[in-house]
Coordinates of C-alpha atoms in Angstrom, one line a residue:
Chain N
M1151 CA 0.0 0.1 0.0
K1152 CA 2.9 2.5 0.8
T1153 CA 4.6 1.5 -2.5
L1154 CA 1.4 2.6 -4.4
Q1155 CA 1.3 5.7 -2.2
Y1156 CA 5.0 6.5 -3.3
I1157 CA 4.3 5.8 -6.9
L1158 CA 1.3 8.1 -6.9
F1159 CA 3.4 11.0 -5.2
L1160 CA 6.1 10.5 -7.6
S1161 CA 3.6 10.6 -10.6
L1162 CA 2.4 13.8 -9.4
I1163 CA 5.6 15.2 -9.1
A1164 CA 6.6 14.3 -12.8
L1165 CA 3.2 15.9 -13.9
L1166 CA 3.9 19.1 -12.0
L1167 CA 7.5 19.2 -13.4
A1168 CA 6.3 18.5 -16.9
S1169 CA 3.8 21.1 -17.0
C1170 CA 6.8 23.7 -16.0
G1171 CA 8.8 22.7 -19.0
G1172 CA 8.1 23.4 -22.5
A1173 CA 8.1 27.2 -22.6
P1174 CA 5.4 28.2 -25.1
Q1175 CA 7.4 30.5 -27.5
K1176 CA 5.6 33.0 -29.5
S1177 CA 6.0 32.6 -33.0
T1178 CA 7.8 35.8 -34.4
T1179 CA 6.5 37.3 -37.5
A1180 CA 9.7 39.0 -38.4
N1181 CA 10.7 36.6 -41.0
D1182 CA 7.5 36.6 -42.9
T1183 CA 7.4 40.3 -43.4
N1184 CA 9.5 42.9 -45.1
T1185 CA 10.1 45.0 -42.1
P1186 CA 13.6 45.2 -41.1
A1187 CA 14.5 43.4 -37.9
A1188 CA 13.6 45.3 -34.7
E1189 CA 16.7 46.1 -32.3
V1190 CA 14.2 45.0 -29.4
D1191 CA 12.0 42.1 -30.4
M1192 CA 9.6 41.2 -27.7
T1193 CA 7.6 38.9 -29.9
T1194 CA 9.8 36.1 -28.8
M1195 CA 9.7 36.6 -25.1
S1196 CA 7.3 34.9 -22.6
K1197 CA 4.4 37.0 -21.5
T1198 CA 5.8 37.7 -18.0
M1199 CA 9.1 39.2 -19.6
V1200 CA 7.1 41.3 -22.3
Y1201 CA 4.9 42.8 -19.4
S1202 CA 7.9 43.5 -17.1
E1203 CA 10.1 45.0 -19.9
I1204 CA 7.2 47.3 -21.1
N1205 CA 7.1 48.4 -17.4
F1206 CA 10.8 49.0 -17.5
M1207 CA 10.7 50.8 -20.6
R1208 CA 8.3 53.2 -19.1
S1209 CA 10.2 54.1 -16.0
N1210 CA 13.6 53.9 -17.9
P1211 CA 12.9 55.6 -21.4
E1212 CA 16.5 56.7 -21.9
R1213 CA 17.7 53.2 -22.3
Y1214 CA 15.4 52.8 -25.5
M1215 CA 15.2 56.1 -26.9
G1216 CA 15.4 55.7 -30.6
K1217 CA 15.5 52.1 -30.8
T1218 CA 13.2 50.1 -32.9
I1219 CA 10.8 48.1 -31.0
R1220 CA 8.7 45.2 -32.1
V1221 CA 5.8 43.8 -29.6
E1222 CA 2.6 41.8 -29.9
G1223 CA -0.4 42.9 -28.0
I1224 CA -4.4 43.7 -28.7
M1225 CA -5.2 46.5 -30.9
E1226 CA -7.0 49.4 -29.3
Y1227 CA -8.2 52.4 -31.1
N1228 CA -9.8 55.6 -29.7
P1229 CA -11.8 57.2 -32.6
L1230 CA -12.2 60.5 -30.7
L1231 CA -8.8 61.2 -29.7
H1232 CA -7.6 59.4 -32.9
R1233 CA -5.1 57.5 -30.9
R1234 CA -3.8 53.8 -31.1
Y1235 CA -2.5 51.7 -28.4
C1236 CA -1.1 48.2 -28.3
V1237 CA -2.5 46.5 -25.0
I1238 CA -0.2 43.9 -23.5
A1239 CA -1.5 41.9 -20.5
D1240 CA 0.5 40.3 -17.9
A1241 CA 0.6 36.5 -17.3
T1242 CA -2.7 36.6 -15.0
A1243 CA -4.4 38.7 -17.6
C1244 CA -5.7 40.9 -14.9
C1245 CA -3.0 43.7 -15.4
S1246 CA -2.2 45.3 -18.6
V1247 CA -0.1 48.2 -20.0
Q1248 CA -0.8 50.4 -23.0
L1249 CA 1.9 51.2 -25.6
E1250 CA 0.8 54.0 -27.6
F1251 CA 1.7 53.9 -31.4
V1252 CA 1.5 56.4 -34.4
L1253 CA 1.4 54.9 -37.6
K1254 CA 4.0 55.6 -40.4
G1255 CA 2.5 58.6 -42.5
D1256 CA 0.0 59.5 -39.9
H1257 CA 0.8 63.1 -38.6
S1258 CA -2.6 63.6 -36.5
H1259 CA -1.3 62.9 -33.1
P1260 CA -2.1 65.9 -30.8
F1261 CA 1.2 65.8 -28.6
L1262 CA 3.8 64.9 -31.0
N1263 CA 4.2 68.3 -32.9
A1264 CA 7.0 69.1 -30.5
L1265 CA 8.6 66.0 -31.2
D1266 CA 11.7 66.1 -33.4
S1267 CA 11.5 62.6 -35.0
Q1268 CA 12.9 63.5 -38.3
N1269 CA 15.9 61.6 -37.9
M1270 CA 13.9 58.7 -36.7
Q1271 CA 11.9 58.5 -39.8
L1272 CA 12.5 56.4 -43.0
P1273 CA 13.1 58.1 -46.2
G1274 CA 9.9 59.2 -47.8
A1275 CA 7.7 58.7 -44.6
N1276 CA 5.7 61.7 -45.2
E1277 CA 4.3 60.6 -48.5
I1278 CA 3.2 57.3 -47.3
T1279 CA -0.3 56.5 -46.5
P1280 CA -0.9 54.9 -43.2
Q1281 CA -1.7 51.3 -43.0
P1282 CA -5.5 50.6 -42.4
D1283 CA -6.4 49.8 -38.7
P1284 CA -7.1 46.3 -37.8
Q1285 CA -10.4 45.7 -35.7
N1286 CA -10.3 46.8 -32.0
G1287 CA -9.6 43.8 -29.9
S1288 CA -7.7 41.9 -32.6
K1289 CA -4.2 40.5 -32.0
I1290 CA -1.6 42.8 -33.5
V1291 CA 2.2 42.9 -34.1
I1292 CA 3.7 46.3 -34.5
Q1293 CA 7.2 47.8 -34.9
G1294 CA 8.1 51.6 -34.5
Y1295 CA 10.8 53.9 -33.0
F1296 CA 10.8 54.4 -29.2
Q1297 CA 10.0 58.0 -28.3
T1298 CA 9.0 60.0 -25.2
F1299 CA 6.6 63.0 -25.4
Q1300 CA 5.1 65.7 -22.7
E1301 CA 1.4 65.1 -22.2
R1302 CA 0.0 67.5 -19.6
E1303 CA 3.2 67.7 -17.6
K1304 CA 3.5 63.7 -17.8
Q1305 CA 6.2 62.0 -19.6
S1306 CA 4.6 59.3 -21.9
V1307 CA 6.2 56.8 -24.2
I1308 CA 5.2 56.1 -27.8
L1309 CA 6.3 54.0 -30.7
T1310 CA 6.7 56.4 -33.9
D1311 CA 6.5 55.5 -37.6
A1312 CA 4.9 52.4 -36.5
L1313 CA 4.0 49.5 -39.0
Y1314 CA 1.6 46.5 -38.5
C1315 CA 3.7 43.4 -39.1
H1316 CA 1.3 40.8 -40.5
Chain Z
M871 CA 17.3 22.7 -24.2
S872 CA 19.9 24.9 -25.5
E873 CA 17.4 27.4 -26.5
I874 CA 16.1 27.6 -23.1
I875 CA 19.5 28.2 -21.7
K876 CA 20.0 30.7 -24.2
N877 CA 16.7 32.6 -23.4
L878 CA 17.5 32.3 -19.8
L879 CA 20.9 34.0 -20.3
D880 CA 19.5 36.7 -22.4
Y881 CA 16.7 37.3 -19.8
L882 CA 19.5 37.6 -16.9
Q883 CA 20.8 40.7 -18.8
F884 CA 17.8 42.6 -17.6
P885 CA 18.3 44.7 -14.9
F886 CA 14.7 44.0 -13.5
V887 CA 15.2 40.3 -13.8
Q888 CA 18.4 40.7 -11.6
Y889 CA 16.6 42.9 -9.2
A890 CA 13.9 40.3 -9.0
L891 CA 16.5 37.6 -8.4
I892 CA 18.2 39.5 -5.4
A893 CA 15.2 40.7 -3.9
G894 CA 13.5 37.2 -4.3
T895 CA 16.5 35.4 -2.6
L896 CA 16.6 37.8 0.3
I897 CA 12.8 37.5 0.8
A898 CA 13.0 33.7 0.8
L899 CA 15.8 33.8 3.2
C900 CA 14.0 36.0 5.6
S901 CA 10.5 34.4 5.5
S902 CA 12.3 30.8 5.9
L903 CA 14.2 31.8 9.1
L904 CA 10.7 33.2 10.5
G905 CA 8.6 30.3 9.2
V906 CA 10.5 27.7 11.4
T907 CA 9.7 29.6 14.5
L908 CA 6.0 30.5 13.3
V909 CA 5.2 26.9 12.5
L910 CA 6.7 25.6 15.7
K911 CA 4.5 28.4 17.7
R912 CA 1.7 27.2 15.9
Y913 CA 1.2 30.5 14.2
S914 CA 1.4 29.3 10.8
L915 CA -1.6 31.5 9.5
I916 CA -0.3 34.7 11.1
G917 CA 1.5 35.5 7.8
D918 CA -1.7 35.2 6.1
G919 CA -3.5 37.5 8.5
L920 CA -0.7 40.1 8.5
S921 CA -0.5 40.1 4.7
H922 CA -4.2 41.1 4.7
V923 CA -3.5 44.0 7.1
A924 CA -0.6 45.2 4.9
F925 CA -3.2 45.0 2.0
C926 CA -5.4 47.0 4.0
A927 CA -2.8 49.6 4.7
M928 CA -1.9 50.1 1.2
A929 CA -5.5 50.6 0.5
C930 CA -5.5 53.3 3.4
A931 CA -2.7 54.9 1.4
L932 CA -4.5 55.2 -1.7
P933 CA -7.0 58.1 -0.5
L934 CA -4.1 59.8 1.1
H935 CA -2.2 60.2 -2.1
M936 CA 1.1 58.9 -0.3
T937 CA 3.9 58.5 -2.7
N938 CA 5.4 55.7 -0.6
D939 CA 3.0 53.6 1.2
M940 CA 5.7 51.4 2.8
P941 CA 6.0 53.4 6.2
L942 CA 2.0 53.4 6.8
T943 CA 2.0 49.5 5.8
L944 CA 4.8 48.8 8.1
L945 CA 3.4 50.7 10.9
L946 CA -0.2 49.2 10.9
T947 CA 1.4 45.5 10.1
I948 CA 3.6 45.8 12.9
A949 CA 0.8 46.8 15.2
C950 CA -1.5 44.1 14.3
A951 CA 1.4 41.6 14.7
V952 CA 2.1 42.7 18.3
L953 CA -1.7 42.7 18.9
L954 CA -2.0 39.0 17.4
L955 CA 0.9 37.6 19.2
R956 CA -0.4 39.2 22.3
S957 CA -4.0 37.9 21.9
G958 CA -2.4 34.3 22.1
R959 CA -2.3 34.5 25.7
N960 CA -5.8 35.8 26.2
T961 CA -8.2 32.9 27.0
R962 CA -11.2 34.9 25.7
F963 CA -9.7 35.4 22.5
T964 CA -7.8 32.5 21.2
G965 CA -4.8 32.9 18.9
D966 CA -6.6 31.4 15.7
A967 CA -9.7 33.3 16.1
A968 CA -7.8 36.5 16.3
V969 CA -5.8 35.9 13.2
A970 CA -9.1 35.0 11.4
M971 CA -10.9 37.7 12.4
I972 CA -8.3 40.2 11.5
S973 CA -7.4 38.5 8.3
V974 CA -10.8 38.8 7.0
A975 CA -11.8 42.2 8.4
S976 CA -8.6 43.7 6.9
L977 CA -9.2 42.1 3.5
A978 CA -12.7 43.3 3.2
L979 CA -11.9 46.8 4.5
G980 CA -9.1 47.1 2.2
Y981 CA -11.2 46.1 -0.8
L982 CA -13.9 48.5 0.4
I983 CA -11.7 51.4 0.5
I984 CA -10.1 50.9 -2.6
N985 CA -13.5 50.9 -4.4
L986 CA -14.9 53.8 -2.5
C987 CA -11.6 55.9 -3.0
A988 CA -10.5 54.7 -6.5
S989 CA -7.7 57.1 -7.8
S990 CA -6.9 55.3 -10.9
A991 CA -9.1 53.6 -13.6
N992 CA -7.1 50.2 -13.1
V993 CA -8.4 49.4 -9.8
S994 CA -9.2 45.8 -10.4
A995 CA -5.5 45.2 -11.7
D996 CA -4.1 47.1 -8.7
V997 CA -6.0 44.6 -6.5
C998 CA -5.2 41.5 -8.4
S999 CA -1.6 42.4 -8.7
T1000 CA -1.4 42.9 -4.9
L1001 CA -3.5 39.9 -4.0
F1002 CA -1.7 37.4 -6.3
G1003 CA 1.8 39.2 -6.9
S1004 CA 1.5 38.5 -10.8
T1005 CA 4.7 40.5 -11.8
S1006 CA 5.4 42.9 -9.0
I1007 CA 8.8 41.2 -8.2
L1008 CA 9.8 42.0 -11.7
T1009 CA 9.0 45.7 -11.8
L1010 CA 11.1 46.6 -8.5
T1011 CA 12.9 49.9 -8.6
P1012 CA 16.5 50.0 -7.3
V1013 CA 15.5 51.8 -4.3
K1014 CA 13.0 49.2 -3.2
V1015 CA 15.8 46.6 -3.9
W1016 CA 18.0 48.4 -1.4
L1017 CA 15.3 48.8 1.1
C1018 CA 14.8 45.0 0.7
V1019 CA 18.5 44.4 1.2
A1020 CA 18.7 46.8 4.3
L1021 CA 15.4 45.2 6.1
S1022 CA 16.9 41.6 5.0
V1023 CA 20.2 42.5 6.9
V1024 CA 18.1 43.6 9.9
V1025 CA 16.0 40.3 10.1
V1026 CA 19.1 38.0 9.5
T1027 CA 21.2 40.1 12.2
F1028 CA 17.9 39.6 14.7
F1029 CA 17.7 35.9 14.2
V1030 CA 21.6 35.2 14.3
L1031 CA 22.1 37.5 17.5
F1032 CA 19.0 36.1 19.2
Y1033 CA 19.0 32.4 18.1
H1034 CA 19.2 30.8 21.5
K1035 CA 16.6 33.2 23.0
I1036 CA 14.2 32.7 20.1
F1037 CA 15.0 28.8 20.6
A1038 CA 13.8 28.9 24.2
V1039 CA 10.8 31.3 23.5
V1040 CA 9.6 28.9 20.7
F1041 CA 9.7 25.6 22.6
D1042 CA 8.9 26.6 26.2
E1043 CA 7.8 30.2 27.1
E1044 CA 7.1 29.2 30.7
F1045 CA 10.6 27.4 30.8
A1046 CA 12.0 30.5 29.3
R1047 CA 10.3 33.0 31.5
A1048 CA 11.6 30.8 34.7
T1049 CA 15.2 30.9 33.4
G1050 CA 15.0 34.6 33.5
V1051 CA 14.5 35.2 29.6
R1052 CA 12.4 38.2 28.7
V1053 CA 9.9 36.4 26.9
E1054 CA 7.4 39.6 26.4
M1055 CA 10.3 41.6 24.9
Y1056 CA 11.4 38.8 22.6
N1057 CA 7.7 38.1 21.4
L1058 CA 7.4 41.8 20.8
L1059 CA 10.7 41.8 18.6
L1060 CA 9.7 38.8 16.9
A1061 CA 6.2 40.3 16.0
I1062 CA 8.1 43.5 14.5
V1063 CA 10.3 41.2 12.6
I1064 CA 7.5 39.1 11.2
A1065 CA 5.6 42.1 10.0
V1066 CA 8.7 43.5 8.3
V1067 CA 9.2 40.3 6.3
I1068 CA 5.3 39.9 5.5
V1069 CA 5.5 43.4 3.9
L1070 CA 8.4 42.6 2.0
A1071 CA 7.2 39.3 0.9
M1072 CA 4.0 40.8 -0.5
N1073 CA 6.3 41.9 -3.4
L1074 CA 7.1 38.5 -4.2
V1075 CA 4.1 36.3 -4.2
G1076 CA 1.3 38.8 -3.2
S1077 CA -0.9 38.9 0.0
L1078 CA -3.0 35.9 -0.7
L1079 CA 0.2 33.4 -1.2
I1080 CA 2.6 34.7 1.6
S1081 CA 1.4 31.9 3.8
A1082 CA 3.0 29.4 1.4
L1083 CA 6.4 31.1 1.4
V1084 CA 6.5 31.1 5.1
V1085 CA 5.1 27.6 5.9
F1086 CA 6.0 25.2 3.0
P1087 CA 10.1 25.2 3.5
A1088 CA 9.6 24.9 7.2
L1089 CA 7.2 22.2 7.0
S1090 CA 9.3 20.5 4.1
A1091 CA 12.4 20.6 6.5
L1092 CA 10.4 19.3 9.2
R1093 CA 9.6 16.1 7.2
V1094 CA 13.2 15.0 7.0
Y1095 CA 15.4 16.7 10.0
K1096 CA 14.7 16.7 13.6
S1097 CA 16.8 19.5 15.4
F1098 CA 15.9 23.2 15.3
L1099 CA 19.2 24.2 13.6
S1100 CA 19.2 21.4 10.9
V1101 CA 15.6 22.4 10.2
T1102 CA 16.3 26.1 10.1
I1103 CA 19.2 25.5 7.7
C1104 CA 17.3 23.0 5.5
S1105 CA 14.4 25.4 5.4
V1106 CA 16.4 28.3 4.0
V1107 CA 18.1 26.2 1.4
V1108 CA 14.6 24.9 0.2
S1109 CA 13.2 28.2 0.2
V1110 CA 16.0 30.2 -1.5
L1111 CA 16.2 27.5 -4.2
G1112 CA 12.4 27.1 -4.5
T1113 CA 12.2 30.7 -5.0
L1114 CA 14.9 31.2 -7.6
L1115 CA 13.6 28.2 -9.6
G1116 CA 10.0 29.7 -9.2
I1117 CA 11.1 33.1 -10.7
I1118 CA 13.3 31.4 -13.4
I1119 CA 10.4 29.1 -14.6
S1120 CA 8.0 32.0 -14.5
I1121 CA 10.0 34.1 -16.7
L1122 CA 10.8 31.3 -19.2
S1123 CA 7.4 29.9 -19.4
G1124 CA 5.3 33.1 -18.9
T1125 CA 3.5 32.0 -15.8
P1126 CA 2.6 34.2 -12.9
V1127 CA 5.6 34.6 -10.7
G1128 CA 3.8 34.3 -7.1
V1129 CA 1.7 31.0 -8.0
T1130 CA 4.9 29.4 -9.8
I1131 CA 6.8 30.0 -6.6
V1132 CA 4.1 28.3 -4.6
A1133 CA 4.0 25.5 -7.1
V1134 CA 7.4 24.7 -6.8
D1135 CA 7.4 24.8 -2.8
L1136 CA 4.4 22.4 -3.0
A1137 CA 6.3 20.1 -5.2
V1138 CA 9.3 20.1 -3.0
F1139 CA 7.0 19.7 0.2
I1140 CA 5.7 16.6 -1.7
L1141 CA 9.4 15.3 -2.3
F1142 CA 10.4 15.9 1.0
C1143 CA 7.3 13.9 2.4
I1144 CA 8.5 11.0 0.2
I1145 CA 12.0 11.1 1.5
G1146 CA 10.8 11.5 5.1
A1147 CA 8.6 8.5 4.5
C1148 CA 11.3 6.5 3.2
K1149 CA 13.8 7.4 6.2
G1150 CA 11.1 5.9 8.3
K1151 CA 9.7 9.0 10.0

């Protein structure tokens, strides 16, 4: 009877350990697009790491200034303010962070006028028509240049010249 | 396998992962030191009760717009810890009843305050993060890490300096009192240290899971070892390694940090039960 109990316990541990392994790696879309590779590619990271790095970015923006960032999240478009966000949830899905982005060719952002992002823009960016937006709530992968801007005395972070990577 | 190791080495370059591993190790060390004492004093659930008090204190700090809620949280948690340890000697209010009462009352009051005085739109997320500690350990600032280091030094110093007195108070208060040990003073110091550890540990596993961090390593060690010293050392090793493994599994597989650490501690406890049974305990 005791042997049976040990076997049951060992099976339980084996199950627990098996569930810990096999990290679910998110497939990157970098290879199937014509977008150049990002300097910080978060599409290959685990959910916990992505959420933590976005938080780190917001508290230490100087480390990421001007770098190309690629991230996966949920599309959120506010038609009244004409602002787009990539919403990234944590592992429990109870907390989320919003990463704002401005599409390449879109110059309607209310707080970006003072931002000197000319050296960040790709050649001919001004003539480009912004890509059509996916539906709100759909999964997106975006890539853009990391910048900061002042919004009502508060520093916010944003991805400029962003592209949807399909 | 090499892919996982490569990913892990990449992740270890991030400052917030390094902060999490440092803070996690220190919190696990402190909580396991006190865990042995609490389990032997039959106060295993005091961690749960005090973590709810800390949650309530953090909720109180919200409407006060305090930039740093740590002093208020520490103060309220220490006050309740002293109250709880003193109530153990009160026959009208037994220890477990007092813990249960303070625990649920603080949790309810804290949630009520947050809902009534919500200062941000993300209230449910704040509550969820505080209760389950989803990624709070991975969003620590250097200031919080240094605070964690300082408080951990205080806890370990207290434990090392007063090891023999704590031993005497834990096993037989009456005998300790008869031999001239100032039991009341050591109980008060113990209560303060417990409160400090609970407030620190909330960052790691959230307030609902702190009991696991306090109780599991001690219970695992008690399955295999007999002496107070060996149980304490084993508990520390189990707790630190379990926490590090939990954080690493969590960042690699994308699971919530707090629950992953507790799951690892549970697996270790089962393993130690088997080892203990094999040794014929």
